[in-house]
Amino acid sequence: MTEAHTLPASGTQAAPTALPPLEQTRHLATEIPGPASRELSARATQALPQGLGTAQQTWAYRAGGGIVEDVDGNRLIDLGSGIATTTVGNADPRVVAAAHEQAQRLTHTCFLNQPYEAYLALCEKLSDITPGDHAKRTALFSTGAEALENAVKYARAATGKSGVVVFDHAFHGRTNMTMAMTAKNNPYKKSFGPFPGEVYRTPSPYSYRWAGTAQEAADEALAQLALIVDAQVGPENIACIVLEPIQGEGGFIVPPEGFLPRLSEFCADRGILFVADEVQTGIARTGDMFACEHEGVVPDLMTLAKGLGGGYPIAAVVGRAEVMDAPHRGGIGGTYAGNPVACAAALEVLRQCEEDNLPARAREIGEILTSRLREAAESNPAIGDVRGRGAMIAVEVVVPGSDKTPDAAKVGAVARACEQNGVLVLTAGTYGNVLRFLPPLTISDELLHDALDVVIQQLTV
Ligand SMILES: Cc1ncc(COP(=O)(O)O)c(C=O)c1O
């Protein structure tokens, strides 16, 4: 009889041969984009379809800490984390070591055929750390959109109802169902319809753009929701209401205090499942492990992706056991869903979040970002609003002296100028006029201040 194999405890794997450390300073070796990036862009024009638009002009070569080095040797400060994904740092050595250890043993079986422990361990961990003491189950997928698709499948199977309610400014993905759930037409939906039916949209309390106080915005949004749910569609036809606890692509729209608990109660009162889409907000990003925790909200289902894998493609749906157990055997899955290498990476990410108290680091980063940007807003009327939570902060840019007219052109110009000066920033917003900051939590204060000097200067030009 052979001995059973003992799996290595996470965090103890030997690191594969390491590259020299990536210097943690901003450095321009060439003009931006440099010759090597320009050459790759020229090749891309021939080889790639134009629908694959890239926002940045530089091509990445390696990254880590708070820096992305491009193919020309320029070191740019990373304020985007690959859209909130490399939260624990890009190519983090401990995540790479965990993935490497797993990859040496097993890269794939398809969990639906032959199971492996890394999948199970990750599901157990997620069920354990997500909000709520009730019995939970977790299933794994590869992308955020796939998690949302499956959350809808679970909700429909469990309730026997088909309606899905989503919000203005929502982004839930680019597959057919999630395009229907996403609000913004261009670029996400334009020319790609028709979309599935039974998706209903309700206003999101965007208090910066609504008249009155934040509380009045919350009251009005709930009144509109009641109109749609109770009067127009009927709660008996609605399986779930899906909301990002802070709307990401929509422009980091933070719901007024109290809105999420009231929404959760609204759902419970009507037998509708509340799905929190934490694909962008989850995994220490907002200063809590999950953004729902900020107000003690316990969703029925939660979707996760992005930060969970530290750069490896992995996504999850975590939910009430009775909901998750509703679909028939074999009804859920996918060839790559819960890939073992990505599971090993995710387990290491979660270990770091806990042991290194990454939510606290997100809060520190948030304080630096908000205090610097609010100070800049005092003398810069183009900064209409500074909002967000933890390491998920944005500025909404408007035409000075106007009635909050969105200035998307300025945001595009600032993002380009920042890159030319060695800082990577992302844009967002229904009106395209939001600059968003999602730095890796491994960025140093020094680099963050240096990046903010550049951003604030470009916002003032
Ligand atoms: C809140 C939210 N949901 C879903 C998605 C879709 O995730 P993916 O791009 O991995 O399919 C995103 C991606 O930005 C997101 O921010």
Tab-separated table of C-alpha atoms and ligand atoms in Angstrom:
chain	number	residue	atom	x	y	z
A	1	MET	CA	0.000	0.000	0.000
A	2	THR	CA	1.385	3.432	-0.878
A	3	GLU	CA	1.322	6.248	1.628
A	4	ALA	CA	-1.287	8.988	1.227
A	5	HIS	CA	0.127	12.223	-0.168
A	6	THR	CA	0.185	15.156	2.188
A	7	LEU	CA	-0.545	18.438	0.468
A	8	PRO	CA	1.798	21.312	1.362
A	9	ALA	CA	0.357	23.884	3.752
A	10	SER	CA	-0.295	27.115	1.875
A	11	GLY	CA	2.463	29.704	2.180
A	12	THR	CA	5.185	27.060	2.588
A	13	GLN	CA	6.004	26.286	-1.027
A	14	ALA	CA	9.498	26.893	-2.314
A	15	ALA	CA	9.602	29.811	-4.735
A	16	PRO	CA	10.579	28.930	-8.304
A	17	THR	CA	13.770	30.532	-9.597
A	18	ALA	CA	13.246	34.223	-8.971
A	19	LEU	CA	13.946	37.178	-11.240
A	20	PRO	CA	15.971	40.002	-9.700
A	21	PRO	CA	13.687	42.270	-7.648
A	22	LEU	CA	11.774	44.852	-9.633
A	23	GLU	CA	12.960	48.281	-8.538
A	24	GLN	CA	10.130	50.168	-6.875
A	25	THR	CA	10.611	53.551	-8.529
A	26	ARG	CA	8.975	55.344	-11.429
A	27	HIS	CA	11.434	55.528	-14.296
A	28	LEU	CA	11.133	56.622	-17.908
A	29	ALA	CA	13.744	54.938	-20.084
A	30	THR	CA	12.186	56.027	-23.423
A	31	GLU	CA	9.381	58.226	-24.645
A	32	ILE	CA	5.959	56.596	-24.063
A	33	PRO	CA	5.161	54.467	-25.920
A	34	GLY	CA	8.732	53.362	-26.589
A	35	PRO	CA	9.976	51.623	-29.743
A	36	ALA	CA	9.340	48.071	-28.509
A	37	SER	CA	5.739	48.931	-27.514
A	38	ARG	CA	5.180	50.674	-30.842
A	39	GLU	CA	6.427	47.640	-32.717
A	40	LEU	CA	4.053	45.342	-30.813
A	41	SER	CA	1.161	47.736	-31.447
A	42	ALA	CA	1.956	47.659	-35.169
A	43	ARG	CA	1.909	43.841	-35.109
A	44	ALA	CA	-1.374	43.942	-33.189
A	45	THR	CA	-2.980	46.097	-35.881
A	46	GLN	CA	-2.396	43.256	-38.334
A	47	ALA	CA	-3.125	40.295	-36.055
A	48	LEU	CA	-5.895	41.348	-33.677
A	49	PRO	CA	-9.466	42.394	-34.405
A	50	GLN	CA	-10.168	46.057	-33.672
A	51	GLY	CA	-12.934	45.224	-31.195
A	52	LEU	CA	-10.148	44.327	-28.761
A	53	GLY	CA	-9.367	47.925	-27.847
A	54	THR	CA	-6.501	48.462	-25.408
A	55	ALA	CA	-6.537	51.511	-23.163
A	56	GLN	CA	-2.801	51.765	-22.523
A	57	GLN	CA	-0.132	52.373	-25.143
A	58	THR	CA	2.675	50.540	-23.343
A	59	TRP	CA	3.040	46.749	-23.455
A	60	ALA	CA	3.690	45.075	-20.109
A	61	TYR	CA	6.781	42.951	-19.549
A	62	ARG	CA	6.797	42.260	-15.808
A	63	ALA	CA	5.173	43.677	-12.697
A	64	GLY	CA	5.263	43.529	-8.922
A	65	GLY	CA	4.796	45.654	-5.796
A	66	GLY	CA	3.473	48.934	-7.170
A	67	ILE	CA	5.269	48.866	-10.529
A	68	VAL	CA	4.612	47.599	-14.059
A	69	GLU	CA	7.715	47.492	-16.249
A	70	ASP	CA	7.024	47.753	-19.955
A	71	VAL	CA	8.870	46.122	-22.843
A	72	ASP	CA	11.079	49.211	-23.231
A	73	GLY	CA	12.247	49.138	-19.611
A	74	ASN	CA	9.964	51.983	-18.474
A	75	ARG	CA	8.736	51.527	-14.905
A	76	LEU	CA	5.182	52.770	-14.477
A	77	ILE	CA	3.327	53.080	-11.182
A	78	ASP	CA	0.344	50.744	-11.142
A	79	LEU	CA	-2.898	52.398	-10.031
A	80	GLY	CA	-5.118	49.821	-11.731
A	81	SER	CA	-4.067	46.297	-10.633
A	82	GLY	CA	-5.328	44.900	-13.947
A	83	ILE	CA	-8.785	46.198	-12.907
A	84	ALA	CA	-8.741	45.264	-9.208
A	85	THR	CA	-7.271	41.834	-9.878
A	86	THR	CA	-3.657	41.783	-8.695
A	87	THR	CA	-4.739	43.082	-5.302
A	88	VAL	CA	-2.018	41.123	-3.465
A	89	GLY	CA	0.552	42.330	-5.993
A	90	ASN	CA	1.277	41.282	-9.558
A	91	ALA	CA	3.268	38.032	-9.867
A	92	ASP	CA	3.398	37.950	-6.079
A	93	PRO	CA	6.176	35.443	-5.273
A	94	ARG	CA	4.078	33.492	-2.750
A	95	VAL	CA	1.129	33.233	-5.138
A	96	VAL	CA	3.469	32.203	-7.953
A	97	ALA	CA	5.074	29.597	-5.665
A	98	ALA	CA	1.674	28.154	-4.713
A	99	ALA	CA	0.611	28.010	-8.372
A	100	HIS	CA	3.969	26.518	-9.345
A	101	GLU	CA	3.735	23.795	-6.718
A	102	GLN	CA	0.255	22.893	-7.926
A	103	ALA	CA	1.200	23.103	-11.615
A	104	GLN	CA	4.013	20.625	-11.111
A	105	ARG	CA	1.532	18.062	-9.783
A	106	LEU	CA	-1.701	18.634	-11.640
A	107	THR	CA	-2.800	21.306	-14.090
A	108	HIS	CA	-6.245	20.010	-14.996
A	109	THR	CA	-8.685	17.158	-14.741
A	110	CYS	CA	-12.013	18.998	-15.142
A	111	PHE	CA	-13.550	18.890	-11.696
A	112	LEU	CA	-16.749	17.457	-13.178
A	113	ASN	CA	-14.796	14.344	-14.149
A	114	GLN	CA	-12.268	13.778	-11.431
A	115	PRO	CA	-12.204	15.978	-8.350
A	116	TYR	CA	-9.099	17.344	-6.579
A	117	GLU	CA	-8.630	18.838	-3.145
A	118	ALA	CA	-7.633	22.404	-4.059
A	119	TYR	CA	-11.163	23.018	-5.412
A	120	LEU	CA	-12.757	21.710	-2.243
A	121	ALA	CA	-10.388	23.611	0.044
A	122	LEU	CA	-11.118	26.902	-1.724
A	123	CYS	CA	-14.883	26.351	-1.539
A	124	GLU	CA	-14.674	25.515	2.167
A	125	LYS	CA	-12.608	28.627	2.794
A	126	LEU	CA	-14.958	30.926	0.881
A	127	SER	CA	-18.044	29.520	2.581
A	128	ASP	CA	-16.281	30.092	5.891
A	129	ILE	CA	-15.168	33.713	5.401
A	130	THR	CA	-18.113	35.236	3.517
A	131	PRO	CA	-20.799	37.065	5.536
A	132	GLY	CA	-23.439	35.044	7.400
A	133	ASP	CA	-23.401	32.095	9.799
A	134	HIS	CA	-25.953	30.050	7.840
A	135	ALA	CA	-25.034	26.873	5.947
A	136	LYS	CA	-23.354	27.806	2.668
A	137	ARG	CA	-22.100	26.129	-0.480
A	138	THR	CA	-19.610	27.436	-3.029
A	139	ALA	CA	-19.094	26.624	-6.704
A	140	LEU	CA	-16.143	27.770	-8.789
A	141	PHE	CA	-15.922	29.247	-12.275
A	142	SER	CA	-13.307	31.079	-14.342
A	143	THR	CA	-14.572	34.623	-14.946
A	144	GLY	CA	-16.768	37.176	-13.281
A	145	ALA	CA	-19.384	37.014	-16.042
A	146	GLU	CA	-19.546	33.239	-15.680
A	147	ALA	CA	-20.131	33.634	-11.938
A	148	LEU	CA	-23.006	36.052	-12.625
A	149	GLU	CA	-24.526	33.740	-15.243
A	150	ASN	CA	-24.471	30.944	-12.704
A	151	ALA	CA	-25.800	33.084	-9.855
A	152	VAL	CA	-28.864	33.678	-12.040
A	153	LYS	CA	-29.140	29.936	-12.739
A	154	TYR	CA	-29.034	29.168	-9.002
A	155	ALA	CA	-31.570	31.883	-8.200
A	156	ARG	CA	-33.970	30.687	-10.875
A	157	ALA	CA	-33.659	27.026	-9.954
A	158	ALA	CA	-34.153	27.770	-6.248
A	159	THR	CA	-37.116	30.117	-6.588
A	160	GLY	CA	-38.814	28.702	-9.665
A	161	LYS	CA	-39.064	32.320	-10.872
A	162	SER	CA	-37.304	33.929	-13.830
A	163	GLY	CA	-37.155	37.735	-13.372
A	164	VAL	CA	-33.817	39.419	-12.674
A	165	VAL	CA	-33.691	43.014	-11.452
A	166	VAL	CA	-30.544	45.051	-12.018
A	167	PHE	CA	-29.612	48.704	-11.610
A	168	ASP	CA	-28.760	51.700	-13.755
A	169	HIS	CA	-24.952	52.031	-14.120
A	170	ALA	CA	-24.488	48.295	-13.464
A	171	PHE	CA	-21.729	46.233	-15.032
A	172	HIS	CA	-21.986	42.462	-14.741
A	173	GLY	CA	-20.033	41.183	-17.763
A	174	ARG	CA	-19.913	40.653	-21.502
A	175	THR	CA	-21.669	37.312	-22.075
A	176	ASN	CA	-25.184	37.384	-23.491
A	177	MET	CA	-27.013	37.245	-20.148
A	178	THR	CA	-24.596	39.589	-18.415
A	179	MET	CA	-24.754	42.073	-21.317
A	180	ALA	CA	-28.490	42.174	-20.677
A	181	MET	CA	-27.729	42.862	-17.015
A	182	THR	CA	-25.106	45.520	-17.795
A	183	ALA	CA	-26.441	49.048	-18.218
A	184	LYS	CA	-24.084	50.856	-20.580
A	185	ASN	CA	-24.658	50.424	-24.308
A	186	ASN	CA	-21.378	51.645	-25.802
A	187	PRO	CA	-18.992	49.796	-25.792
A	188	TYR	CA	-20.462	46.767	-24.014
A	189	LYS	CA	-23.755	46.028	-25.803
A	190	LYS	CA	-23.858	48.070	-29.001
A	191	SER	CA	-24.651	45.851	-32.043
A	192	PHE	CA	-24.550	42.627	-29.978
A	193	GLY	CA	-28.256	42.108	-29.259
A	194	PRO	CA	-30.844	40.705	-28.989
A	195	PHE	CA	-30.436	40.016	-25.291
A	196	PRO	CA	-32.343	37.618	-23.033
A	197	GLY	CA	-35.641	38.805	-21.623
A	198	GLU	CA	-36.842	38.934	-18.027
A	199	VAL	CA	-34.160	41.460	-17.038
A	200	TYR	CA	-35.589	44.625	-15.455
A	201	ARG	CA	-33.643	47.787	-14.672
A	202	THR	CA	-34.217	50.112	-11.742
A	203	PRO	CA	-32.550	53.431	-10.811
A	204	SER	CA	-29.369	53.396	-8.762
A	205	PRO	CA	-29.062	56.084	-6.072
A	206	TYR	CA	-26.254	58.118	-7.658
A	207	SER	CA	-26.405	60.856	-5.070
A	208	TYR	CA	-23.799	63.119	-6.704
A	209	ARG	CA	-26.080	63.436	-9.735
A	210	TRP	CA	-29.450	63.345	-7.998
A	211	ALA	CA	-31.171	66.328	-6.435
A	212	GLY	CA	-31.449	66.375	-2.646
A	213	THR	CA	-29.527	64.548	0.048
A	214	ALA	CA	-28.035	61.063	-0.146
A	215	GLN	CA	-30.844	59.809	2.081
A	216	GLU	CA	-33.446	61.293	-0.243
A	217	ALA	CA	-31.701	59.537	-3.141
A	218	ALA	CA	-31.900	56.229	-1.254
A	219	ASP	CA	-35.616	56.777	-0.499
A	220	GLU	CA	-36.352	57.651	-4.113
A	221	ALA	CA	-34.394	54.656	-5.480
A	222	LEU	CA	-36.295	52.302	-3.160
A	223	ALA	CA	-39.617	53.874	-4.158
A	224	GLN	CA	-38.762	53.347	-7.836
A	225	LEU	CA	-37.714	49.772	-7.103
A	226	ALA	CA	-41.020	49.121	-5.354
A	227	LEU	CA	-42.850	50.521	-8.376
A	228	ILE	CA	-41.062	48.117	-10.712
A	229	VAL	CA	-41.120	45.075	-8.442
A	230	ASP	CA	-44.528	45.396	-6.804
A	231	ALA	CA	-46.571	47.210	-9.424
A	232	GLN	CA	-45.051	46.320	-12.768
A	233	VAL	CA	-43.394	42.893	-12.673
A	234	GLY	CA	-44.704	41.292	-9.484
A	235	PRO	CA	-42.493	39.777	-6.786
A	236	GLU	CA	-43.917	36.347	-7.669
A	237	ASN	CA	-42.065	36.634	-10.993
A	238	ILE	CA	-38.699	37.829	-9.697
A	239	ALA	CA	-35.942	35.396	-8.767
A	240	CYS	CA	-33.267	37.873	-7.709
A	241	ILE	CA	-32.081	41.446	-7.437
A	242	VAL	CA	-28.418	41.891	-8.338
A	243	LEU	CA	-26.311	44.835	-7.177
A	244	GLU	CA	-22.628	45.711	-6.922
A	245	PRO	CA	-22.142	47.032	-3.349
A	246	ILE	CA	-20.090	49.816	-4.969
A	247	GLN	CA	-20.793	50.100	-8.681
A	248	GLY	CA	-17.447	49.677	-10.419
A	249	GLU	CA	-17.475	50.272	-14.174
A	250	GLY	CA	-20.438	52.619	-13.632
A	251	GLY	CA	-18.085	55.059	-11.884
A	252	PHE	CA	-17.494	53.872	-8.297
A	253	ILE	CA	-20.979	54.864	-7.255
A	254	VAL	CA	-21.264	54.276	-3.524
A	255	PRO	CA	-24.854	53.703	-2.367
A	256	PRO	CA	-26.024	56.002	0.427
A	257	GLU	CA	-25.549	54.664	3.965
A	258	GLY	CA	-28.439	52.340	4.800
A	259	PHE	CA	-29.404	51.601	1.208
A	260	LEU	CA	-27.922	48.091	1.056
A	261	PRO	CA	-29.524	46.902	4.328
A	262	ARG	CA	-32.867	48.307	3.200
A	263	LEU	CA	-32.514	46.602	-0.176
A	264	SER	CA	-31.657	43.311	1.484
A	265	GLU	CA	-34.773	43.635	3.685
A	266	PHE	CA	-36.863	44.573	0.640
A	267	CYS	CA	-35.785	41.309	-1.011
A	268	ALA	CA	-36.359	39.177	2.104
A	269	ASP	CA	-39.874	40.602	2.558
A	270	ARG	CA	-40.812	39.499	-0.966
A	271	GLY	CA	-39.099	36.118	-1.280
A	272	ILE	CA	-36.585	37.550	-3.764
A	273	LEU	CA	-32.919	36.549	-3.513
A	274	PHE	CA	-30.375	39.313	-3.008
A	275	VAL	CA	-27.231	38.764	-5.076
A	276	ALA	CA	-24.199	40.888	-4.210
A	277	ASP	CA	-21.880	41.141	-7.201
A	278	GLU	CA	-18.537	41.523	-5.417
A	279	VAL	CA	-16.454	40.724	-8.491
A	280	GLN	CA	-14.742	44.131	-8.287
A	281	THR	CA	-15.309	45.068	-4.633
A	282	GLY	CA	-14.434	41.731	-3.007
A	283	ILE	CA	-11.190	40.380	-1.535
A	284	ALA	CA	-9.952	43.185	0.743
A	285	ARG	CA	-10.343	45.882	-1.926
A	286	THR	CA	-12.708	48.234	-0.077
A	287	GLY	CA	-11.190	47.907	3.385
A	288	ASP	CA	-13.282	44.878	4.344
A	289	MET	CA	-12.851	41.393	2.904
A	290	PHE	CA	-16.225	41.944	1.209
A	291	ALA	CA	-17.844	45.336	0.646
A	292	CYS	CA	-21.185	44.038	2.023
A	293	GLU	CA	-19.579	43.724	5.447
A	294	HIS	CA	-19.305	47.509	5.735
A	295	GLU	CA	-22.979	47.653	6.718
A	296	GLY	CA	-23.354	44.105	7.977
A	297	VAL	CA	-25.345	42.989	4.939
A	298	VAL	CA	-25.641	39.235	4.382
A	299	PRO	CA	-26.513	38.502	0.755
A	300	ASP	CA	-28.201	35.265	-0.300
A	301	LEU	CA	-25.651	34.818	-3.078
A	302	MET	CA	-22.313	36.484	-3.678
A	303	THR	CA	-20.237	36.491	-6.860
A	304	LEU	CA	-16.456	36.808	-6.717
A	305	ALA	CA	-13.641	36.871	-9.287
A	306	LYS	CA	-10.843	39.377	-10.055
A	307	GLY	CA	-8.884	39.794	-6.770
A	308	LEU	CA	-9.618	36.214	-5.729
A	309	GLY	CA	-6.973	34.651	-7.969
A	310	GLY	CA	-4.267	37.294	-7.680
A	311	GLY	CA	-4.095	37.268	-11.501
A	312	TYR	CA	-5.116	33.644	-12.135
A	313	PRO	CA	-8.590	33.199	-13.652
A	314	ILE	CA	-10.935	31.996	-10.943
A	315	ALA	CA	-14.446	33.012	-9.918
A	316	ALA	CA	-16.971	31.831	-7.383
A	317	VAL	CA	-20.613	31.847	-6.413
A	318	VAL	CA	-21.094	31.507	-2.660
A	319	GLY	CA	-24.592	31.155	-1.326
A	320	ARG	CA	-27.181	29.746	1.002
A	321	ALA	CA	-27.008	25.948	0.978
A	322	GLU	CA	-30.671	25.533	0.060
A	323	VAL	CA	-30.286	27.884	-2.916
A	324	MET	CA	-27.038	26.372	-4.126
A	325	ASP	CA	-28.403	22.843	-3.785
A	326	ALA	CA	-31.423	23.596	-5.973
A	327	PRO	CA	-30.055	22.834	-9.478
A	328	HIS	CA	-30.113	19.193	-10.563
A	329	ARG	CA	-26.976	17.074	-10.523
A	330	GLY	CA	-24.731	17.907	-13.502
A	331	GLY	CA	-26.557	21.188	-14.177
A	332	ILE	CA	-23.623	23.375	-13.164
A	333	GLY	CA	-19.970	23.380	-14.235
A	334	GLY	CA	-17.523	23.962	-17.069
A	335	THR	CA	-14.324	22.418	-18.411
A	336	TYR	CA	-11.938	24.860	-16.741
A	337	ALA	CA	-14.179	25.987	-13.882
A	338	GLY	CA	-12.123	25.874	-10.687
A	339	ASN	CA	-8.825	25.056	-12.378
A	340	PRO	CA	-6.425	23.569	-9.785
A	341	VAL	CA	-3.580	26.029	-10.430
A	342	ALA	CA	-5.973	28.968	-10.025
A	343	CYS	CA	-7.428	27.366	-6.853
A	344	ALA	CA	-3.949	27.060	-5.324
A	345	ALA	CA	-3.242	30.704	-6.177
A	346	ALA	CA	-6.573	31.788	-4.648
A	347	LEU	CA	-5.954	29.886	-1.412
A	348	GLU	CA	-2.639	31.715	-1.089
A	349	VAL	CA	-4.336	35.062	-1.832
A	350	LEU	CA	-6.876	34.452	0.936
A	351	ARG	CA	-4.139	33.397	3.341
A	352	GLN	CA	-2.318	36.680	2.719
A	353	CYS	CA	-5.505	38.740	3.085
A	354	GLU	CA	-5.950	37.302	6.569
A	355	GLU	CA	-2.386	36.961	7.795
A	356	ASP	CA	-1.145	40.260	6.382
A	357	ASN	CA	-4.414	42.042	7.275
A	358	LEU	CA	-4.812	43.402	3.768
A	359	PRO	CA	-8.191	45.056	4.454
A	360	ALA	CA	-6.361	47.375	6.881
A	361	ARG	CA	-3.806	48.215	4.171
A	362	ALA	CA	-6.677	48.995	1.773
A	363	ARG	CA	-8.062	51.449	4.337
A	364	GLU	CA	-4.662	53.160	4.693
A	365	ILE	CA	-4.363	53.487	0.927
A	366	GLY	CA	-7.901	54.862	0.800
A	367	GLU	CA	-7.038	57.546	3.331
A	368	ILE	CA	-4.035	58.697	1.312
A	369	LEU	CA	-6.010	58.712	-1.938
A	370	THR	CA	-9.051	60.536	-0.571
A	371	SER	CA	-7.166	63.116	1.465
A	372	ARG	CA	-4.846	64.031	-1.422
A	373	LEU	CA	-7.644	64.114	-4.005
A	374	ARG	CA	-10.056	66.063	-1.777
A	375	GLU	CA	-7.342	68.606	-1.096
A	376	ALA	CA	-6.749	68.907	-4.852
A	377	ALA	CA	-10.508	69.317	-5.426
A	378	GLU	CA	-10.522	72.450	-3.235
A	379	SER	CA	-8.553	74.363	-5.843
A	380	ASN	CA	-9.606	72.419	-8.958
A	381	PRO	CA	-13.256	72.863	-9.998
A	382	ALA	CA	-12.854	70.088	-12.611
A	383	ILE	CA	-12.856	67.552	-9.751
A	384	GLY	CA	-16.593	67.345	-9.146
A	385	ASP	CA	-16.570	64.452	-6.696
A	386	VAL	CA	-14.100	62.217	-4.862
A	387	ARG	CA	-15.676	58.963	-3.712
A	388	GLY	CA	-15.204	55.264	-3.041
A	389	ARG	CA	-13.958	53.207	-0.125
A	390	GLY	CA	-10.634	51.655	0.801
A	391	ALA	CA	-8.343	51.142	-2.183
A	392	MET	CA	-11.251	51.742	-4.576
A	393	ILE	CA	-11.400	55.506	-5.047
A	394	ALA	CA	-12.439	57.645	-7.995
A	395	VAL	CA	-12.748	61.248	-9.081
A	396	GLU	CA	-15.612	62.379	-11.270
A	397	VAL	CA	-14.442	65.065	-13.680
A	398	VAL	CA	-16.787	67.837	-14.811
A	399	VAL	CA	-16.567	70.985	-16.888
A	400	PRO	CA	-15.710	73.817	-14.441
A	401	GLY	CA	-18.533	76.288	-13.928
A	402	SER	CA	-21.107	73.970	-15.553
A	403	ASP	CA	-23.952	72.107	-13.914
A	404	LYS	CA	-21.810	68.966	-13.436
A	405	THR	CA	-21.391	68.450	-17.213
A	406	PRO	CA	-19.294	65.266	-17.557
A	407	ASP	CA	-15.875	65.865	-19.122
A	408	ALA	CA	-14.938	62.534	-20.694
A	409	ALA	CA	-12.434	64.194	-23.050
A	410	LYS	CA	-10.451	65.536	-20.111
A	411	VAL	CA	-10.452	62.152	-18.372
A	412	GLY	CA	-9.113	60.476	-21.524
A	413	ALA	CA	-6.430	63.145	-21.890
A	414	VAL	CA	-5.415	62.882	-18.215
A	415	ALA	CA	-5.166	59.075	-18.388
A	416	ARG	CA	-2.938	59.319	-21.487
A	417	ALA	CA	-0.781	62.058	-19.976
A	418	CYS	CA	-0.377	60.054	-16.777
A	419	GLU	CA	0.868	57.063	-18.757
A	420	GLN	CA	3.305	59.289	-20.622
A	421	ASN	CA	4.598	60.385	-17.232
A	422	GLY	CA	4.878	56.860	-15.855
A	423	VAL	CA	1.551	56.328	-14.063
A	424	LEU	CA	-1.129	53.827	-15.095
A	425	VAL	CA	-4.692	54.943	-14.296
A	426	LEU	CA	-8.006	53.539	-15.472
A	427	THR	CA	-11.141	55.354	-16.524
A	428	ALA	CA	-14.766	54.403	-15.820
A	429	GLY	CA	-18.271	55.799	-15.616
A	430	THR	CA	-21.492	55.720	-17.558
A	431	TYR	CA	-20.462	59.117	-18.965
A	432	GLY	CA	-16.781	58.135	-19.316
A	433	ASN	CA	-15.746	60.974	-17.007
A	434	VAL	CA	-14.393	59.066	-14.015
A	435	LEU	CA	-10.737	58.367	-13.203
A	436	ARG	CA	-10.525	55.385	-10.913
A	437	PHE	CA	-7.752	54.261	-8.610
A	438	LEU	CA	-7.356	50.579	-7.736
A	439	PRO	CA	-3.714	50.215	-6.697
A	440	PRO	CA	-2.295	46.881	-5.628
A	441	LEU	CA	-2.228	46.707	-1.837
A	442	THR	CA	1.527	46.099	-2.074
A	443	ILE	CA	2.191	49.628	-3.336
A	444	SER	CA	4.363	51.708	-0.988
A	445	ASP	CA	3.118	55.043	0.383
A	446	GLU	CA	6.035	56.689	-1.370
A	447	LEU	CA	5.039	55.358	-4.801
A	448	LEU	CA	1.401	56.210	-4.159
A	449	HIS	CA	2.295	59.832	-3.342
A	450	ASP	CA	4.544	60.033	-6.392
A	451	ALA	CA	1.711	58.745	-8.606
A	452	LEU	CA	-0.768	61.167	-7.030
A	453	ASP	CA	1.580	64.090	-7.692
A	454	VAL	CA	1.441	63.174	-11.388
A	455	VAL	CA	-2.330	62.602	-11.474
A	456	ILE	CA	-3.139	65.802	-9.594
A	457	GLN	CA	-0.811	67.819	-11.803
A	458	GLN	CA	-2.404	66.395	-14.958
A	459	LEU	CA	-5.884	67.093	-13.611
A	460	THR	CA	-4.880	70.726	-13.161
A	461	VAL	CA	-3.557	71.199	-16.707
B	1	LIG	C1	-18.902	44.030	-10.798
B	1	LIG	C2	-18.447	43.185	-11.943
B	1	LIG	N1	-19.141	42.086	-12.262
B	1	LIG	C3	-18.761	41.271	-13.257
B	1	LIG	C4	-17.655	41.563	-14.018
B	1	LIG	C5	-17.261	40.652	-15.150
B	1	LIG	O1	-16.068	39.996	-14.827
B	1	LIG	P1	-15.197	39.302	-15.980
B	1	LIG	O2	-14.589	40.401	-16.781
B	1	LIG	O3	-14.161	38.505	-15.224
B	1	LIG	O4	-16.116	38.454	-16.766
B	1	LIG	C6	-16.906	42.706	-13.726
B	1	LIG	C7	-15.709	43.056	-14.538
B	1	LIG	O5	-15.246	44.164	-14.546
B	1	LIG	C8	-17.305	43.544	-12.665
B	1	LIG	O6	-16.631	44.648	-12.340
